PDB file of C-alpha atoms in Angstrom:
ATOM      1  CA  ALA A  11     113.634 189.521  90.130  1.00 65.00           C
ATOM      2  CA  SER A  12     111.545 187.301  87.913  1.00 71.00           C
ATOM      3  CA  GLU A  13     114.723 185.778  86.369  1.00 71.00           C
ATOM      4  CA  ARG A  14     116.088 185.090  89.895  1.00 74.00           C
ATOM      5  CA  LEU A  15     112.838 183.536  90.901  1.00 74.00           C
ATOM      6  CA  ALA A  16     112.761 181.380  87.762  1.00 74.00           C
ATOM      7  CA  GLU A  17     116.325 180.339  88.444  1.00 77.00           C
ATOM      8  CA  GLN A  18     115.541 179.425  92.059  1.00 76.00           C
ATOM      9  CA  GLU A  19     112.514 177.472  90.861  1.00 77.00           C
ATOM     10  CA  SER A  20     114.707 175.656  88.349  1.00 79.00           C
ATOM     11  CA  ASP A  21     117.298 174.859  90.963  1.00 78.00           C
ATOM     12  CA  TYR A  22     114.584 173.585  93.315  1.00 77.00           C
ATOM     13  CA  LEU A  23     113.171 171.351  90.552  1.00 80.00           C
ATOM     14  CA  ARG A  24     116.636 169.996  89.746  1.00 82.00           C
ATOM     15  CA  THR A  25     117.247 169.322  93.440  1.00 84.00           C
ATOM     16  CA  LEU A  26     113.867 167.688  93.823  1.00 82.00           C
ATOM     17  CA  GLN A  27     114.455 165.534  90.747  1.00 84.00           C
ATOM     18  CA  GLN A  28     117.850 164.558  92.058  1.00 85.00           C
ATOM     19  CA  ARG A  29     116.359 163.563  95.392  1.00 86.00           C
ATOM     20  CA  VAL A  30     113.646 161.576  93.610  1.00 83.00           C
ATOM     21  CA  GLU A  31     116.282 159.757  91.535  1.00 85.00           C
ATOM     22  CA  GLU A  32     118.321 159.077  94.687  1.00 85.00           C
ATOM     23  CA  ARG A  33     115.283 157.736  96.546  1.00 86.00           C
ATOM     24  CA  THR A  34     114.244 155.692  93.507  1.00 86.00           C
ATOM     25  CA  HIS A  35     117.788 154.193  93.337  1.00 85.00           C
ATOM     26  CA  GLU A  36     117.664 153.451  97.065  1.00 83.00           C
ATOM     27  CA  PHE A  37     114.212 151.770  96.669  1.00 84.00           C
ATOM     28  CA  GLU A  38     115.526 149.712  93.726  1.00 86.00           C
ATOM     29  CA  GLU A  39     118.525 148.585  95.748  1.00 86.00           C
ATOM     30  CA  ALA A  40     116.320 147.742  98.726  1.00 85.00           C
ATOM     31  CA  ASN A  41     113.918 145.857  96.476  1.00 86.00           C
ATOM     32  CA  MET A  42     116.839 143.954  94.922  1.00 88.00           C
ATOM     33  CA  ARG A  43     118.172 143.061  98.373  1.00 87.00           C
ATOM     34  CA  LEU A  44     114.659 141.960  99.405  1.00 87.00           C
ATOM     35  CA  GLN A  45     114.324 139.779  96.272  1.00 88.00           C
ATOM     36  CA  ASN A  46     117.685 138.242  96.927  1.00 87.00           C
ATOM     37  CA  GLU A  47     116.669 137.537 100.517  1.00 86.00           C
ATOM     38  CA  ILE A  48     113.401 136.003  99.353  1.00 88.00           C
ATOM     39  CA  GLU A  49     115.250 133.808  96.837  1.00 87.00           C
ATOM     40  CA  GLN A  50     117.733 132.780  99.476  1.00 87.00           C
ATOM     41  CA  ARG A  51     114.959 131.845 101.905  1.00 86.00           C
ATOM     42  CA  LYS A  52     113.188 129.848  99.222  1.00 86.00           C
ATOM     43  CA  LYS A  53     116.391 128.024  98.500  1.00 85.00           C
ATOM     44  CA  ILE A  54     116.919 127.239 102.218  1.00 85.00           C
ATOM     45  CA  GLU A  55     113.282 126.110 102.587  1.00 83.00           C
ATOM     46  CA  LYS A  56     113.651 123.850  99.515  1.00 83.00           C
ATOM     47  CA  GLU A  57     116.869 122.380 100.927  1.00 81.00           C
ATOM     48  CA  LEU A  58     115.173 121.814 104.307  1.00 81.00           C
ATOM     49  CA  ALA A  59     112.167 120.134 102.647  1.00 79.00           C
ATOM     50  CA  GLU A  60     114.425 117.886 100.578  1.00 76.00           C
ATOM     51  CA  ARG A  61     116.419 117.009 103.712  1.00 79.00           C
ATOM     52  CA  ALA A  62     113.238 116.263 105.623  1.00 75.00           C
ATOM     53  CA  ALA A  63     111.985 114.091 102.752  1.00 69.00           C
ATOM     54  CA  GLU A  64     115.306 112.195 102.705  1.00 70.00           C
ATOM     55  CA  GLU A  65     115.135 111.694 106.462  1.00 71.00           C
ATOM     56  CA  ALA A  66     111.589 110.432 106.173  1.00 65.00           C
ATOM     57  CA  VAL A  67     112.590 107.969 103.481  1.00 61.00           C
ATOM     58  CA  THR A  68     115.576 106.833 105.605  1.00 66.00           C
ATOM     59  CA  ALA A  69     113.291 106.416 108.631  1.00 68.00           C
ATOM     60  CA  ASP A  70     110.825 104.392 106.552  1.00 63.00           C
ATOM     61  CA  ARG A  71     113.620 102.163 105.231  1.00 64.00           C
ATOM     62  CA  THR A  72     114.967 101.665 108.730  1.00 68.00           C
ATOM     63  CA  ARG A  73     111.524 100.744 109.972  1.00 65.00           C
ATOM     64  CA  LEU A  74     110.902  98.362 107.080  1.00 64.00           C
ATOM     65  CA  ALA A  75     114.342  96.729 107.634  1.00 63.00           C
ATOM     66  CA  ARG A  76     113.492  96.255 111.312  1.00 68.00           C
ATOM     67  CA  ASP A  77     110.051  94.844 110.470  1.00 63.00           C
ATOM     68  CA  LEU A  78     111.630  92.580 107.865  1.00 63.00           C
ATOM     69  CA  HIS A  79     114.064  91.254 110.433  1.00 61.00           C
ATOM     70  CA  ASP A  80     111.528  90.895 113.221  1.00 68.00           C
ATOM     71  CA  ALA A  81     108.776  89.293 111.169  1.00 66.00           C
ATOM     72  CA  VAL A  82     109.917  87.659 107.936  1.00 73.00           C
ATOM     73  CA  THR A  83     113.400  86.592 109.065  1.00 74.00           C
ATOM     74  CA  GLN A  84     112.085  84.891 112.168  1.00 75.00           C
ATOM     75  CA  THR A  85     109.295  83.197 110.275  1.00 76.00           C
ATOM     76  CA  LEU A  86     111.694  81.850 107.656  1.00 79.00           C
ATOM     77  CA  PHE A  87     114.029  80.660 110.357  1.00 79.00           C
ATOM     78  CA  SER A  88     111.229  78.698 111.987  1.00 80.00           C
ATOM     79  CA  ALA A  89     110.304  77.315 108.562  1.00 80.00           C
ATOM     80  CA  SER A  90     113.834  76.173 107.944  1.00 84.00           C
ATOM     81  CA  LEU A  91     114.015  74.360 111.308  1.00 83.00           C
ATOM     82  CA  THR A  92     110.701  72.633 110.566  1.00 83.00           C
ATOM     83  CA  ALA A  93     111.850  71.614 107.094  1.00 85.00           C
ATOM     84  CA  GLU A  94     115.125  70.174 108.454  1.00 85.00           C
ATOM     85  CA  VAL A  95     113.352  67.704 110.820  1.00 84.00           C
ATOM     86  CA  LEU A  96     110.552  66.708 108.430  1.00 85.00           C
ATOM     87  CA  PRO A  97     112.428  63.784 106.721  1.00 85.00           C
ATOM     88  CA  ASP A  98     113.057  62.129 110.098  1.00 84.00           C
ATOM     89  CA  LEU A  99     109.535  62.801 111.290  1.00 84.00           C
ATOM     90  CA  TRP A 100     108.021  60.875 108.385  1.00 86.00           C
ATOM     91  CA  ASP A 101     109.906  57.802 109.589  1.00 83.00           C
ATOM     92  CA  LEU A 102     109.100  58.269 113.319  1.00 84.00           C
ATOM     93  CA  ASP A 103     105.574  59.704 113.440  1.00 86.00           C
ATOM     94  CA  VAL A 104     103.464  60.192 110.333  1.00 84.00           C
ATOM     95  CA  GLU A 105     100.763  62.229 112.057  1.00 87.00           C
ATOM     96  CA  GLU A 106     103.315  64.574 113.591  1.00 87.00           C
ATOM     97  CA  ALA A 107     104.984  64.837 110.225  1.00 83.00           C
ATOM     98  CA  ARG A 108     101.648  65.846 108.621  1.00 87.00           C
ATOM     99  CA  ARG A 109     101.118  68.481 111.294  1.00 84.00           C
ATOM    100  CA  SER A 110     104.618  69.819 110.751  1.00 84.00           C
ATOM    101  CA  THR A 111     104.028  69.908 107.004  1.00 87.00           C
ATOM    102  CA  GLU A 112     100.930  72.022 107.533  1.00 85.00           C
ATOM    103  CA  GLU A 113     102.825  74.241 109.973  1.00 82.00           C
ATOM    104  CA  LEU A 114     105.576  74.641 107.303  1.00 84.00           C
ATOM    105  CA  ARG A 115     102.965  75.581 104.706  1.00 82.00           C
ATOM    106  CA  GLN A 116     101.490  78.195 107.065  1.00 80.00           C
ATOM    107  CA  LEU A 117     104.954  79.600 107.871  1.00 80.00           C
ATOM    108  CA  THR A 118     105.916  80.004 104.222  1.00 84.00           C
ATOM    109  CA  ARG A 119     102.614  81.522 103.246  1.00 80.00           C
ATOM    110  CA  GLY A 120     102.832  83.840 106.241  1.00 78.00           C
ATOM    111  CA  ALA A 121     106.344  84.953 105.305  1.00 78.00           C
ATOM    112  CA  LEU A 122     105.183  85.634 101.748  1.00 79.00           C
ATOM    113  CA  ALA A 123     102.195  87.551 102.972  1.00 76.00           C
ATOM    114  CA  GLU A 124     104.436  89.543 105.356  1.00 77.00           C
ATOM    115  CA  MET A 125     106.692  90.462 102.493  1.00 78.00           C
ATOM    116  CA  ARG A 126     103.734  91.648 100.484  1.00 78.00           C
ATOM    117  CA  THR A 127     102.511  93.660 103.417  1.00 78.00           C
ATOM    118  CA  LEU A 128     105.870  95.339 103.723  1.00 74.00           C
ATOM    119  CA  LEU A 129     105.900  96.111  99.988  1.00 74.00           C
ATOM    120  CA  LEU A 130     102.550  97.826 100.407  1.00 75.00           C
ATOM    121  CA  GLU A 131     104.297 100.256 102.757  1.00 72.00           C
ATOM    122  CA  LEU A 132     106.802 101.072  99.964  1.00 72.00           C
ATOM    123  CA  ARG A 133     103.987 101.464  97.410  1.00 75.00           C
ATOM    124  CA  PRO A 134     100.935 102.817  99.234  1.00 75.00           C
ATOM    125  CA  SER A 135      99.051 103.256  95.947  1.00 80.00           C
ATOM    126  CA  THR A 136      98.686  99.466  95.863  1.00 83.00           C
ATOM    127  CA  LEU A 137      96.281  99.719  98.821  1.00 86.00           C
ATOM    128  CA  THR A 138      93.681 101.217  96.494  1.00 90.00           C
ATOM    129  CA  GLN A 139      94.497  99.047  93.512  1.00 90.00           C
ATOM    130  CA  THR A 140      93.888  95.732  95.286  1.00 91.00           C
ATOM    131  CA  ARG A 141      90.538  94.502  96.535  1.00 94.00           C
ATOM    132  CA  LEU A 142      89.969  94.926 100.260  1.00 96.00           C
ATOM    133  CA  SER A 143      89.082  91.268 100.576  1.00 96.00           C
ATOM    134  CA  GLU A 144      92.518  90.307  99.176  1.00 93.00           C
ATOM    135  CA  LEU A 145      94.278  92.787 101.489  1.00 94.00           C
ATOM    136  CA  ILE A 146      92.474  91.342 104.515  1.00 96.00           C
ATOM    137  CA  LYS A 147      93.429  87.792 103.480  1.00 94.00           C
ATOM    138  CA  GLN A 148      97.002  88.915 103.183  1.00 90.00           C
ATOM    139  CA  LEU A 149      96.993  90.409 106.640  1.00 93.00           C
ATOM    140  CA  CYS A 150      95.539  87.254 108.075  1.00 93.00           C
ATOM    141  CA  GLU A 151      98.105  85.025 106.413  1.00 88.00           C
ATOM    142  CA  ALA A 152     100.893  87.253 107.654  1.00 86.00           C
ATOM    143  CA  PHE A 153      99.405  87.109 111.159  1.00 90.00           C
ATOM    144  CA  ILE A 154      99.188  83.309 111.126  1.00 88.00           C
ATOM    145  CA  GLY A 155     102.810  83.012 110.002  1.00 83.00           C
ATOM    146  CA  ARG A 156     103.994  85.399 112.647  1.00 82.00           C
ATOM    147  CA  SER A 157     101.896  84.234 115.605  1.00 86.00           C
ATOM    148  CA  ARG A 158     101.135  80.539 114.816  1.00 84.00           C
ATOM    149  CA  LEU A 159      97.552  81.307 115.924  1.00 90.00           C
ATOM    150  CA  PRO A 160      94.608  80.061 113.907  1.00 90.00           C
ATOM    151  CA  ILE A 161      92.308  82.612 112.297  1.00 95.00           C
ATOM    152  CA  THR A 162      88.738  81.917 111.179  1.00 97.00           C
ATOM    153  CA  LEU A 163      88.268  84.254 108.223  1.00 97.00           C
ATOM    154  CA  ASN A 164      84.840  84.998 106.784  1.00 98.00           C
ATOM    155  CA  ILE A 165      84.351  87.348 103.824  1.00 97.00           C
ATOM    156  CA  GLU A 166      80.940  88.027 102.320  1.00 97.00           C
ATOM    157  CA  GLY A 167      80.195  90.225  99.339  1.00 95.00           C
ATOM    158  CA  GLU A 168      82.460  92.311  97.111  1.00 91.00           C
ATOM    159  CA  CYS A 169      82.231  95.913  95.980  1.00 91.00           C
ATOM    160  CA  GLU A 170      84.400  98.828  95.118  1.00 91.00           C
ATOM    161  CA  LEU A 171      84.999 101.198  98.007  1.00 94.00           C
ATOM    162  CA  PRO A 172      86.144 104.833  97.909  1.00 94.00           C
ATOM    163  CA  PRO A 173      89.977 104.885  98.177  1.00 94.00           C
ATOM    164  CA  GLU A 174      90.017 106.674 101.528  1.00 94.00           C
ATOM    165  CA  VAL A 175      87.521 104.145 102.965  1.00 96.00           C
ATOM    166  CA  GLN A 176      89.497 101.165 101.727  1.00 95.00           C
ATOM    167  CA  VAL A 177      92.762 102.512 103.185  1.00 93.00           C
ATOM    168  CA  ALA A 178      91.151 103.301 106.534  1.00 95.00           C
ATOM    169  CA  PHE A 179      89.634  99.799 106.746  1.00 97.00           C
ATOM    170  CA  TYR A 180      92.973  98.219 105.881  1.00 94.00           C
ATOM    171  CA  ARG A 181      94.796 100.260 108.531  1.00 93.00           C
ATOM    172  CA  ILE A 182      92.217  99.502 111.190  1.00 96.00           C
ATOM    173  CA  ALA A 183      92.394  95.804 110.396  1.00 96.00           C
ATOM    174  CA  GLN A 184      96.174  95.933 110.496  1.00 92.00           C
ATOM    175  CA  GLU A 185      96.227  97.714 113.824  1.00 93.00           C
ATOM    176  CA  SER A 186      93.643  95.416 115.422  1.00 96.00           C
ATOM    177  CA  LEU A 187      95.589  92.293 114.371  1.00 95.00           C
ATOM    178  CA  ASN A 188      98.835  93.822 115.623  1.00 90.00           C
ATOM    179  CA  ASN A 189      97.147  94.409 119.001  1.00 93.00           C
ATOM    180  CA  VAL A 190      96.032  90.796 119.127  1.00 95.00           C
ATOM    181  CA  PHE A 191      99.560  89.666 118.402  1.00 91.00           C
ATOM    182  CA  LYS A 192     101.188  92.010 120.957  1.00 90.00           C
ATOM    183  CA  TYR A 193      98.744  92.000 123.864  1.00 92.00           C
ATOM    184  CA  ALA A 194      95.826  89.570 123.666  1.00 93.00           C
ATOM    185  CA  ARG A 195      97.505  86.216 124.551  1.00 94.00           C
ATOM    186  CA  ALA A 196      94.709  84.658 122.512  1.00 96.00           C
ATOM    187  CA  THR A 197      94.409  81.123 121.160  1.00 96.00           C
ATOM    188  CA  GLN A 198      91.760  81.872 118.543  1.00 95.00           C
ATOM    189  CA  VAL A 199      90.984  84.875 116.332  1.00 97.00           C
ATOM    190  CA  ASN A 200      87.932  85.485 114.200  1.00 98.00           C
ATOM    191  CA  VAL A 201      87.992  87.986 111.335  1.00 98.00           C
ATOM    192  CA  ASN A 202      84.844  88.991 109.444  1.00 98.00           C
ATOM    193  CA  LEU A 203      84.423  91.298 106.441  1.00 98.00           C
ATOM    194  CA  PHE A 204      81.018  92.141 105.017  1.00 98.00           C
ATOM    195  CA  LEU A 205      80.802  94.218 101.840  1.00 96.00           C
ATOM    196  CA  SER A 206      77.792  95.433  99.940  1.00 94.00           C
ATOM    197  CA  PRO A 207      77.103  98.482  97.673  1.00 91.00           C
ATOM    198  CA  GLY A 208      77.134 101.459  99.988  1.00 91.00           C
ATOM    199  CA  SER A 209      78.301  99.765 103.149  1.00 95.00           C
ATOM    200  CA  ALA A 210      81.200  97.888 104.700  1.00 97.00           C
ATOM    201  CA  HIS A 211      81.679  96.163 108.057  1.00 98.00           C
ATOM    202  CA  TYR A 212      84.914  94.663 109.487  1.00 98.00           C
ATOM    203  CA  GLU A 213      85.589  92.984 112.835  1.00 98.00           C
ATOM    204  CA  THR A 214      88.465  91.286 114.647  1.00 98.00           C
ATOM    205  CA  CYS A 215      87.554  89.225 117.668  1.00 98.00           C
ATOM    206  CA  ASP A 216      89.823  87.230 119.918  1.00 97.00           C
ATOM    207  CA  ASN A 217      89.504  85.054 123.007  1.00 96.00           C
ATOM    208  CA  GLY A 218      92.435  86.647 124.800  1.00 96.00           C
ATOM    209  CA  ILE A 219      92.857  88.291 128.199  1.00 95.00           C
ATOM    210  CA  GLY A 220      90.855  91.388 127.257  1.00 93.00           C
ATOM    211  CA  PHE A 221      91.027  94.729 129.017  1.00 90.00           C
ATOM    212  CA  ASP A 222      88.831  97.518 130.422  1.00 85.00           C
ATOM    213  CA  ALA A 223      87.948  99.343 127.213  1.00 76.00           C
ATOM    214  CA  SER A 224      86.366 102.271 128.981  1.00 72.00           C
ATOM    215  CA  ARG A 225      89.620 103.030 130.904  1.00 70.00           C
ATOM    216  CA  ASN A 226      91.898 102.534 127.807  1.00 54.00           C
ATOM    217  CA  LYS A 227      90.036 104.857 125.449  1.00 55.00           C
ATOM    218  CA  PRO A 228      91.792 108.087 126.476  1.00 44.00           C
ATOM    219  CA  THR A 229      95.276 106.584 126.936  1.00 50.00           C
ATOM    220  CA  SER A 230      95.835 103.926 124.252  1.00 70.00           C
ATOM    221  CA  LEU A 231      97.536 105.373 121.164  1.00 73.00           C
ATOM    222  CA  GLY A 232      96.490 102.432 118.992  1.00 82.00           C
ATOM    223  CA  LEU A 233      92.799 102.731 119.926  1.00 87.00           C
ATOM    224  CA  ARG A 234      92.871 106.499 119.447  1.00 88.00           C
ATOM    225  CA  ILE A 235      94.395 106.146 115.966  1.00 90.00           C
ATOM    226  CA  MET A 236      91.734 103.588 114.954  1.00 93.00           C
ATOM    227  CA  HIS A 237      88.990 105.905 116.195  1.00 93.00           C
ATOM    228  CA  GLU A 238      90.516 108.824 114.285  1.00 93.00           C
ATOM    229  CA  ARG A 239      90.766 106.779 111.085  1.00 94.00           C
ATOM    230  CA  ALA A 240      87.097 105.761 111.433  1.00 96.00           C
ATOM    231  CA  GLU A 241      85.936 109.326 112.113  1.00 95.00           C
ATOM    232  CA  ALA A 242      87.883 110.627 109.099  1.00 95.00           C
ATOM    233  CA  ILE A 243      85.707 108.552 106.729  1.00 95.00           C
ATOM    234  CA  GLY A 244      82.474 108.966 108.642  1.00 95.00           C
ATOM    235  CA  ALA A 245      82.516 105.386 109.990  1.00 97.00           C
ATOM    236  CA  GLU A 246      81.744 104.138 113.477  1.00 96.00           C
ATOM    237  CA  LEU A 247      84.337 102.143 115.425  1.00 96.00           C
ATOM    238  CA  GLN A 248      83.404 100.112 118.483  1.00 95.00           C
ATOM    239  CA  VAL A 249      85.725  98.293 120.822  1.00 94.00           C
ATOM    240  CA  ASP A 250      84.152  95.745 123.172  1.00 94.00           C
ATOM    241  CA  SER A 251      86.357  94.162 125.782  1.00 93.00           C
ATOM    242  CA  LYS A 252      86.398  93.068 129.383  1.00 91.00           C
ATOM    243  CA  PRO A 253      89.231  91.585 131.437  1.00 93.00           C
ATOM    244  CA  GLY A 254      89.240  87.843 130.806  1.00 93.00           C
ATOM    245  CA  SER A 255      86.580  88.008 128.063  1.00 92.00           C
ATOM    246  CA  GLY A 256      88.573  88.749 124.963  1.00 95.00           C
ATOM    247  CA  THR A 257      88.305  91.756 122.650  1.00 96.00           C
ATOM    248  CA  CYS A 258      86.233  92.634 119.595  1.00 97.00           C
ATOM    249  CA  VAL A 259      87.025  95.586 117.303  1.00 97.00           C
ATOM    250  CA  GLU A 260      84.279  96.533 114.849  1.00 97.00           C
ATOM    251  CA  VAL A 261      84.142  99.292 112.225  1.00 98.00           C
ATOM    252  CA  THR A 262      81.036 100.077 110.149  1.00 98.00           C
ATOM    253  CA  TRP A 263      80.811 102.497 107.208  1.00 97.00           C
ATOM    254  CA  ASN A 264      77.773 103.541 105.198  1.00 95.00           C
ATOM    255  CA  ALA A 265      78.016 105.702 102.125  1.00 91.00           C
ATOM    256  CA  SER A 266      76.106 108.950 101.785  1.00 80.00           C
ATOM    257  CA  PRO A 267      72.726 108.486  99.987  1.00 70.00           C
ATOM    258  CA  ASN A 268      73.900 110.229  96.766  1.00 62.00           C
ATOM    259  CA  ARG A 269      77.099 108.170  96.443  1.00 57.00           C
ATOM    260  CA  LYS A 270      76.890 105.188  94.120  1.00 52.00           C
ATOM    261  CA  LEU A 271      79.324 102.310  94.376  1.00 52.00           C
ATOM    262  CA  ARG A 272      80.084  99.648  91.851  1.00 52.00           C
ATOM    263  CA  VAL A 273      79.601  95.931  92.587  1.00 50.00           C
ATOM    264  CA  LEU A 274      82.649  93.854  91.579  1.00 49.00           C
TER     265      LEU A 274
END
């Protein structure tokens, strides 16, 4: 009886061991299938990310090509027309020829500034490697070449700003000037930039048709983006405008007390 019991126990242990081995093998196969599925999903995610990146690059190139055609090409075309009539103008009307020469200078400088602005979109790191004052001058020259409107530019002070602050100020200035070009119907634009260690202030003011700022706040995408950029760096953005009274966009930033900035 004891031998039979020992034999039954041995058979049970063998059966149990066999079942454990079978279950272990099943788990190993399931784990392998799971690993293969994870690897496959990672591969698909990588391909999707690469495709999305390629589509983003293509979209950027398409936008830049459109901007190049809309801005630079038209400016250069206007410059070429002015250059063609200049020789005859000098014989007919010296004063008009001088005005056209100045216009030609503004057009060519504007086209060059527009090209540099577009290159900044291809190399965003340049936005933090160039002084904000130079970037603002570049935006103004591009605006003059594109719109033929005069800009009174005033820059006071110079200091190194945190990268995120400099980029935000540049984008806000860019958006405010684009809004003047598209909507203001202005004849004069004033741009002011004041820099000092620990603070920065920028403003774009025009004498255009203006708008009801209180009603446009919740609906205007451009205004909302400017407000979001200002809030992201802890700055205050103010838009003052009334119908028929022009528009003034101001952004003011002050560094935290423990943040030290370098004077350039």
